Short mmCIF file of C-alpha atoms in Angstrom, two decimals:
data_model
loop_
_atom_site.label_atom_id
_atom_site.label_comp_id
_atom_site.label_asym_id
_atom_site.label_seq_id
_atom_site.Cartn_x
_atom_site.Cartn_y
_atom_site.Cartn_z
CA MET A 75 -27.18 38.89 56.52
CA SER A 76 -28.35 36.39 53.92
CA VAL A 77 -30.34 33.31 54.87
CA LEU A 78 -31.17 29.99 53.31
CA THR A 79 -34.81 29.20 52.51
CA TYR A 80 -35.52 26.03 50.57
CA LYS A 81 -38.44 26.32 48.15
CA CYS A 82 -40.31 23.64 46.26
CA PRO A 83 -39.02 23.45 42.65
CA SER A 84 -42.59 22.60 41.57
CA CYS A 85 -44.78 25.21 43.27
CA GLY A 86 -42.40 27.52 45.14
CA ALA A 87 -43.82 26.80 48.62
CA PRO A 88 -41.39 26.36 51.57
CA LEU A 89 -39.89 22.90 52.03
CA THR A 90 -39.62 21.07 55.34
CA TYR A 91 -37.04 18.41 56.12
CA ASP A 92 -38.56 14.97 56.83
CA GLY A 93 -36.16 13.10 59.09
CA SER A 94 -37.76 9.70 58.50
CA LYS A 95 -37.37 9.97 54.71
CA GLN A 96 -34.27 12.20 54.82
CA GLU A 97 -35.88 14.30 52.10
CA LEU A 98 -37.29 17.81 51.84
CA THR A 99 -41.05 17.69 51.45
CA CYS A 100 -43.58 20.29 50.26
CA GLY A 101 -46.69 20.70 52.37
CA SER A 102 -48.45 22.45 49.49
CA CYS A 103 -48.10 20.12 46.48
CA GLY A 104 -46.90 17.00 48.32
CA ASN A 105 -43.69 16.48 46.31
CA SER A 106 -40.45 15.30 47.93
CA PHE A 107 -36.88 16.05 46.84
CA THR A 108 -33.43 14.91 47.91
CA PRO A 109 -31.14 17.62 49.30
CA ASP A 110 -28.90 17.31 46.21
CA VAL A 111 -31.78 18.13 43.84
CA VAL A 112 -32.83 21.14 45.91
CA ARG A 113 -29.26 22.45 46.02
CA GLU A 114 -28.90 22.10 42.23
CA VAL A 115 -32.14 24.00 41.60
CA ALA A 116 -31.12 26.74 44.07
CA GLU A 117 -27.74 27.11 42.36
CA ILE A 118 -29.41 27.59 38.96
CA GLU A 119 -31.77 30.23 40.34
CA SER A 120 -28.96 32.10 42.11
CA GLN A 121 -27.22 32.73 38.78
CA ASP A 122 -30.09 35.02 37.76
CA THR A 123 -30.71 36.67 41.12
CA GLY A 124 -27.09 37.81 41.24
CA PHE A 125 -27.90 40.30 38.46
CA GLU A 126 -30.54 42.06 40.54
CA ARG A 127 -29.42 45.33 42.16
CA MET A 128 -31.95 47.89 43.44
CA GLU A 129 -30.40 50.06 46.15
CA TRP A 130 -31.88 52.92 48.17
CA ASP A 131 -30.22 55.33 50.50
CA MET A 132 -32.27 54.83 53.65
CA GLN A 133 -31.56 56.05 57.18
CA ASP A 134 -32.52 53.87 60.13
CA GLY A 135 -32.18 54.54 63.82
CA PRO A 136 -28.92 53.00 65.03
CA PHE A 137 -28.68 50.24 67.62
CA SER A 138 -26.85 50.91 70.85
CA GLU A 139 -23.52 49.11 71.23
CA ALA A 140 -25.08 46.60 73.66
CA GLU A 141 -28.01 45.90 71.30
CA ALA A 142 -25.78 45.57 68.27
CA ALA A 143 -23.57 43.06 70.06
CA HIS A 144 -26.48 40.64 70.59
CA THR A 145 -28.76 41.33 67.60
CA ARG A 146 -28.62 40.06 64.03
CA ALA A 147 -30.75 41.16 61.06
CA TYR A 148 -31.73 39.11 58.04
CA SER A 149 -33.98 39.48 55.04
CA CYS A 150 -36.62 36.85 54.28
CA SER A 151 -35.98 35.54 50.77
CA SER A 152 -39.69 34.72 50.34
CA CYS A 153 -41.39 38.02 51.24
CA GLY A 154 -38.43 40.38 51.70
CA SER A 155 -39.28 41.32 55.29
CA GLN A 156 -36.41 42.56 57.47
CA LEU A 157 -36.37 40.48 60.64
CA MET A 158 -34.29 40.46 63.81
CA THR A 159 -32.90 37.53 65.77
CA ASP A 160 -30.48 37.13 68.62
CA GLU A 161 -26.88 36.16 68.02
CA THR A 162 -27.39 32.41 68.55
CA THR A 163 -30.41 31.76 66.30
CA VAL A 164 -29.51 29.64 63.27
CA ALA A 165 -32.97 28.49 62.10
CA THR A 166 -36.31 30.24 62.47
CA ASN A 167 -39.51 31.12 60.60
CA CYS A 168 -40.45 34.45 59.06
CA ALA A 169 -42.94 36.19 61.36
CA PHE A 170 -44.74 37.67 58.33
CA CYS A 171 -45.04 34.86 55.78
CA GLY A 172 -44.05 31.83 57.89
CA SER A 173 -41.29 30.65 55.52
CA PRO A 174 -38.41 28.69 57.06
CA ALA A 175 -35.19 30.70 57.25
CA ILE A 176 -31.73 29.29 57.96
CA LEU A 177 -28.89 31.57 59.08
CA GLU A 178 -25.94 29.28 58.53
CA VAL A 179 -23.49 32.17 58.81
CA GLN A 180 -24.24 32.39 62.55
CA PHE A 181 -22.50 29.07 63.15
CA THR A 182 -18.95 29.62 64.25
CA GLU A 183 -16.17 27.28 63.20
CA GLU A 184 -16.27 25.69 66.66
CA THR A 185 -20.06 25.36 66.97
CA ARG A 186 -21.06 24.14 63.50
CA PRO A 187 -22.66 20.75 64.24
CA GLN A 188 -21.03 17.60 62.97
CA VAL A 189 -24.17 15.48 63.44
CA ILE A 190 -27.91 16.15 63.62
CA VAL A 191 -30.53 13.67 64.86
CA PRO A 192 -33.72 14.24 62.79
CA PHE A 193 -37.21 14.46 64.26
CA LEU A 194 -39.01 11.12 64.19
CA ILE A 195 -41.95 12.31 66.34
CA SER A 196 -44.37 14.33 64.21
CA LYS A 197 -46.14 17.51 65.34
CA GLU A 198 -49.45 15.61 65.39
CA LYS A 199 -47.92 12.91 67.61
CA ALA A 200 -46.42 15.48 69.99
CA THR A 201 -49.77 17.25 70.23
CA GLN A 202 -51.54 13.97 71.04
CA MET A 203 -48.95 13.17 73.71
CA PHE A 204 -49.69 16.54 75.33
CA LYS A 205 -53.43 15.74 75.39
CA ASP A 206 -52.91 12.18 76.64
CA TYR A 207 -50.72 13.35 79.53
CA PHE A 208 -53.70 14.68 81.46
CA LYS A 209 -55.75 11.49 81.22
CA GLY A 210 -55.99 9.55 84.48
CA LYS A 211 -53.75 12.00 86.41
CA ARG A 212 -55.94 12.31 89.52
CA LEU A 213 -53.29 14.11 91.56
CA LEU A 214 -52.99 17.04 89.13
CA PRO A 215 -54.37 20.41 90.33
CA ASN A 216 -58.01 20.93 89.34
CA LEU A 217 -57.23 23.67 86.80
CA PHE A 218 -55.47 21.05 84.62
CA LEU A 219 -58.38 18.61 84.53
CA LYS A 220 -60.19 20.35 81.67
CA ASN A 221 -59.76 22.91 78.89
CA ASN A 222 -56.08 22.22 78.36
CA HIS A 223 -54.85 23.79 75.15
CA ILE A 224 -51.49 24.48 73.56
CA ASP A 225 -50.44 28.12 73.61
CA GLU A 226 -47.25 27.44 71.64
CA ILE A 227 -45.52 24.42 70.14
CA ARG A 228 -41.97 24.70 68.83
CA GLN A 229 -39.97 22.21 66.79
CA LEU A 230 -36.56 23.01 68.23
CA TYR A 231 -33.07 21.67 67.58
CA VAL A 232 -31.09 22.06 70.80
CA PRO A 233 -27.28 22.31 70.64
CA TYR A 234 -25.31 19.78 72.65
CA TRP A 235 -21.69 18.91 73.20
CA MET A 236 -21.14 15.16 72.94
CA PHE A 237 -18.31 14.14 75.24
CA SER A 238 -16.32 10.92 74.86
CA CYS A 239 -13.48 9.71 77.05
CA GLN A 240 -11.82 6.85 78.87
CA ALA A 241 -12.07 7.01 82.67
CA ASP A 242 -9.43 5.22 84.76
CA ALA A 243 -10.82 4.96 88.27
CA ARG A 244 -9.64 3.88 91.72
CA LEU A 245 -12.20 3.64 94.52
CA THR A 246 -11.97 2.45 98.12
CA TYR A 247 -14.72 1.59 100.58
CA ASN A 248 -15.02 0.94 104.30
CA ALA A 249 -17.06 -2.26 104.63
CA THR A 250 -18.26 -4.47 107.45
CA GLN A 251 -19.57 -7.99 107.89
CA VAL A 252 -21.80 -8.49 110.92
CA SER A 253 -22.70 -11.91 112.32
CA SER A 254 -24.53 -12.95 115.51
CA HIS A 255 -24.84 -16.11 117.59
CA ARG A 256 -26.07 -17.09 121.04
CA SER A 257 -23.67 -18.13 123.78
CA GLY A 258 -25.65 -19.25 126.80
CA ASP A 259 -27.77 -16.33 127.94
CA TYR A 260 -25.94 -13.87 125.70
CA GLU A 261 -26.43 -12.72 122.10
CA VAL A 262 -22.91 -12.26 120.68
CA THR A 263 -22.44 -9.93 117.72
CA ARG A 264 -19.22 -9.99 115.77
CA THR A 265 -18.28 -7.16 113.39
CA ARG A 266 -15.41 -7.54 110.96
CA HIS A 267 -14.03 -4.45 109.19
CA PHE A 268 -12.61 -4.43 105.65
CA LEU A 269 -10.92 -1.95 103.37
CA VAL A 270 -12.22 -2.75 99.87
CA ARG A 271 -10.48 -1.41 96.77
CA ARG A 272 -11.63 -1.38 93.18
CA ALA A 273 -9.76 -0.20 90.09
CA GLY A 274 -10.64 -0.32 86.42
CA THR A 275 -11.50 1.56 83.25
CA LEU A 276 -14.83 2.70 81.79
CA ASN A 277 -15.30 3.96 78.24
CA PHE A 278 -17.79 6.81 77.70
CA ALA A 279 -19.11 7.62 74.23
CA ASP A 280 -21.60 10.31 73.20
CA LEU A 281 -22.21 11.68 76.70
CA PRO A 282 -24.63 14.61 76.04
CA VAL A 283 -24.42 17.98 77.77
CA ASP A 284 -26.83 20.78 76.83
CA ALA A 285 -24.81 23.59 75.21
CA SER A 286 -27.54 26.25 75.33
CA SER A 287 -27.88 28.63 78.26
CA LYS A 288 -31.54 29.12 77.28
CA MET A 289 -32.54 25.52 78.05
CA ASP A 290 -32.88 24.17 81.59
CA ASN A 291 -30.39 21.32 82.04
CA ASN A 292 -32.88 19.48 84.26
CA ILE A 293 -35.38 19.46 81.38
CA THR A 294 -32.94 18.32 78.70
CA GLU A 295 -31.50 15.57 80.89
CA SER A 296 -35.01 14.34 81.78
CA ILE A 297 -35.79 13.44 78.15
CA GLU A 298 -32.56 11.53 77.47
CA PRO A 299 -31.26 9.26 76.07
CA TYR A 300 -30.92 9.80 72.33
CA ASN A 301 -29.91 7.08 69.89
CA MET A 302 -26.96 8.60 68.06
CA GLY A 303 -27.12 5.72 65.58
CA ASP A 304 -29.95 7.67 63.90
CA GLY A 305 -27.74 10.72 63.50
CA ILE A 306 -26.83 12.00 60.02
CA PRO A 307 -24.11 14.42 58.89
CA PHE A 308 -25.25 18.01 59.35
CA SER A 309 -26.20 20.10 56.35
CA PRO A 310 -28.21 23.36 56.38
CA GLU A 311 -31.27 21.89 54.66
CA THR A 312 -31.87 19.53 57.59
CA LEU A 313 -32.95 22.58 59.64
CA SER A 314 -35.67 23.64 57.22
CA GLY A 315 -39.04 23.96 58.96
CA ALA A 316 -37.59 23.87 62.48
CA LEU A 317 -36.13 26.35 64.96
CA ALA A 318 -32.54 26.04 66.10
CA ASN A 319 -29.88 27.81 68.10
CA ARG A 320 -26.14 27.35 68.01
CA ALA A 321 -24.16 26.53 71.13
CA ASP A 322 -23.55 29.54 73.36
CA GLN A 323 -21.75 27.47 75.99
CA THR A 324 -18.20 26.38 75.21
CA PRO A 325 -16.96 22.83 75.92
CA GLU A 326 -14.90 24.32 78.75
CA GLN A 327 -18.07 25.73 80.32
CA CYS A 328 -19.84 22.36 79.97
CA VAL A 329 -16.99 20.09 81.05
CA GLU A 330 -17.86 20.40 84.76
CA ARG A 331 -21.28 18.87 84.10
CA ALA A 332 -19.70 16.18 81.91
CA ASN A 333 -17.23 15.36 84.70
CA LEU A 334 -20.09 15.12 87.20
CA ARG A 335 -21.93 12.63 84.98
CA VAL A 336 -18.76 10.59 84.47
CA ARG A 337 -18.12 10.56 88.22
CA ASN A 338 -21.68 9.58 89.17
CA THR A 339 -21.80 6.77 86.60
CA THR A 340 -18.36 5.47 87.60
CA GLU A 341 -19.26 5.44 91.29
CA ASP A 342 -22.55 3.60 90.61
CA VAL A 343 -20.89 0.96 88.39
CA PHE A 344 -18.00 0.28 90.78
CA ARG A 345 -20.28 0.24 93.84
CA SER A 346 -22.37 -2.49 92.20
CA THR A 347 -19.31 -4.78 92.24
CA VAL A 348 -18.92 -4.63 96.04
CA GLN A 349 -21.12 -7.46 97.28
CA GLY A 350 -21.36 -9.69 100.37
CA TYR A 351 -20.98 -7.01 103.04
CA THR A 352 -23.40 -5.77 105.66
CA THR A 353 -22.44 -2.13 105.19
CA VAL A 354 -20.42 -0.37 102.51
CA VAL A 355 -19.36 3.27 102.87
CA PRO A 356 -17.38 5.06 100.12
CA ARG A 357 -14.02 6.24 101.38
CA SER A 358 -12.30 7.79 98.36
CA THR A 359 -12.72 8.17 94.62
CA SER A 360 -9.99 9.06 92.12
CA ILE A 361 -10.74 9.35 88.39
CA ARG A 362 -8.33 10.16 85.57
CA ILE A 363 -9.78 11.20 82.20
CA LYS A 364 -7.91 10.02 79.10
CA ASP A 365 -8.52 10.83 75.42
CA GLY A 366 -11.28 13.29 76.31
CA SER A 367 -12.99 14.96 73.34
CA SER A 368 -16.19 16.79 72.48
CA VAL A 369 -18.12 17.44 69.25
CA PRO A 370 -21.10 19.77 68.59
CA VAL A 371 -24.41 18.15 67.62
CA LEU A 372 -28.06 19.17 67.31
CA LEU A 373 -30.77 17.06 68.99
CA PRO A 374 -34.56 17.29 68.41
CA VAL A 375 -36.95 18.59 71.10
CA TRP A 376 -40.63 19.52 70.92
CA VAL A 377 -41.27 22.39 73.36
CA ILE A 378 -44.95 22.89 74.25
CA THR A 379 -46.25 25.62 76.54
CA THR A 380 -49.65 26.03 78.15
CA VAL A 381 -50.82 28.94 80.30
CA LYS A 382 -52.91 28.55 83.45
CA ASN A 383 -53.78 31.45 85.78
CA LYS A 384 -51.23 33.64 83.96
CA LYS A 385 -48.44 31.14 84.65
CA THR A 386 -46.68 29.31 81.83
CA TYR A 387 -46.01 25.56 82.10
CA THR A 388 -43.62 23.74 79.79
CA PHE A 389 -43.67 20.28 78.22
CA ALA A 390 -40.51 18.97 76.57
CA ILE A 391 -40.67 15.90 74.32
CA ASN A 392 -37.69 14.03 72.91
CA GLY A 393 -38.24 14.43 69.16
CA GLN A 394 -36.65 11.05 68.47
CA THR A 395 -37.93 8.72 71.22
CA GLY A 396 -41.02 10.51 72.59
CA GLU A 397 -39.73 10.71 76.17
CA LEU A 398 -41.70 13.47 77.93
CA THR A 399 -41.11 15.74 80.91
CA THR A 400 -43.03 18.69 82.36
CA ASP A 401 -42.88 21.18 85.23
CA ILE A 402 -46.58 20.77 86.13
CA PRO A 403 -46.72 20.01 89.88
CA TYR A 404 -48.99 17.52 91.61
CA SER A 405 -51.61 18.76 94.09
CA LYS A 406 -50.33 18.37 97.65
CA ALA A 407 -53.87 18.56 99.02
CA LYS A 408 -55.03 15.73 96.74
CA PHE A 409 -51.96 13.67 97.63
CA HIS A 410 -52.65 13.98 101.36
CA MET A 411 -56.31 13.06 100.83
CA TRP A 412 -55.23 10.00 98.83
CA LEU A 413 -52.72 9.05 101.54
CA TRP A 414 -55.31 9.37 104.28
CA GLY A 415 -57.74 7.29 102.23
CA VAL A 416 -55.19 4.52 101.76
CA THR A 417 -54.30 4.60 105.46
CA GLY A 418 -57.98 4.41 106.40
CA MET A 419 -58.55 1.45 104.07
CA ILE A 420 -55.58 -0.41 105.56
CA GLY A 421 -56.76 0.34 109.09
CA GLY A 422 -60.32 -0.71 108.28
CA GLY A 423 -59.11 -3.89 106.62
CA ALA A 424 -56.98 -4.75 109.64
CA SER A 425 -59.96 -4.26 111.98
CA ILE A 426 -62.19 -6.49 109.86
CA ALA A 427 -59.51 -9.18 109.70
CA ALA A 428 -59.05 -9.08 113.47
CA TYR A 429 -62.82 -9.40 114.03
CA VAL A 430 -63.08 -12.39 111.67
CA LEU A 431 -60.11 -14.15 113.28
CA ALA A 432 -61.56 -13.55 116.73
CA ARG A 433 -64.91 -15.02 115.68
CA LEU A 434 -63.08 -18.08 114.36
CA GLY A 435 -61.26 -18.45 117.65
CA VAL A 436 -57.85 -17.75 116.18
CA LEU A 437 -57.48 -14.57 118.26
CA ARG A 438 -58.54 -14.49 121.88
#
């Protein structure tokens, strides 16, 4: 399987795509090139490499049927190493020489992205955000209060399906209005019951659903939203220097999560219009999707891992906005100590206030 590796026309070092400039840059000589220039140079060089043919009759141990179904092999165009990936990897780095390698052929017709949102958060910025996270976090377990280091940092493009639709909705609520007044020696409470109905249409555009089974949906949803206005048309060179997988979840497999997000948003928006009642209880919700569609896109995520006591903890950072999430827990023991301290301060303050008021004759 052939791969795409973009090399600097000046010095031959690997090029990395700079999303802010929308150019391929060389970390060795510092030059930058537009994708068109790089493609033209690559086309010229390919005319000569097509002549090369040096074949050997070599025998390798065969894969089992199960292994072959999920394994792909490619040859690094920089050092010639034979490397293995799984069936969904579309961008990686050579484990021997570190050169970026793009396996465009692994995109299927259905999963080839239409849009990619470039990284705007640099590796240095993501690293600093990891370090800053631990500052002032007094409720973190003690093992995170010092000697935090990055075990791995990955610049990863995550595949998403972007859903768009029009949602016609009809919702009904059981509502009450409660009023009270005194009548002689009695407190009279009057409760009026209402059946409230709402109907209308909401338009949803670019509703993201993670299309990779390898990423936790709770993590990817925690670092939303993305600004799709920064998206650019996908081309293979935009993956250079990053890791990427293609979608291994079909739109049909993701539509249930999209429907759930449409339903939750619709219910929240319509509920906000029901005002002036003492209680409001949802009775029924009916939603009809119209003009539903989905398109494949790639969105940028920095994935950072750190290991403590042989357990791996993950940080995920939105590569466009810098939104951060992590699975590091807070210390329950420290939380309870903090809660007891606050309760004691409130109790002590109340006692002092009561003593002062008593001395002033306000309390007797």
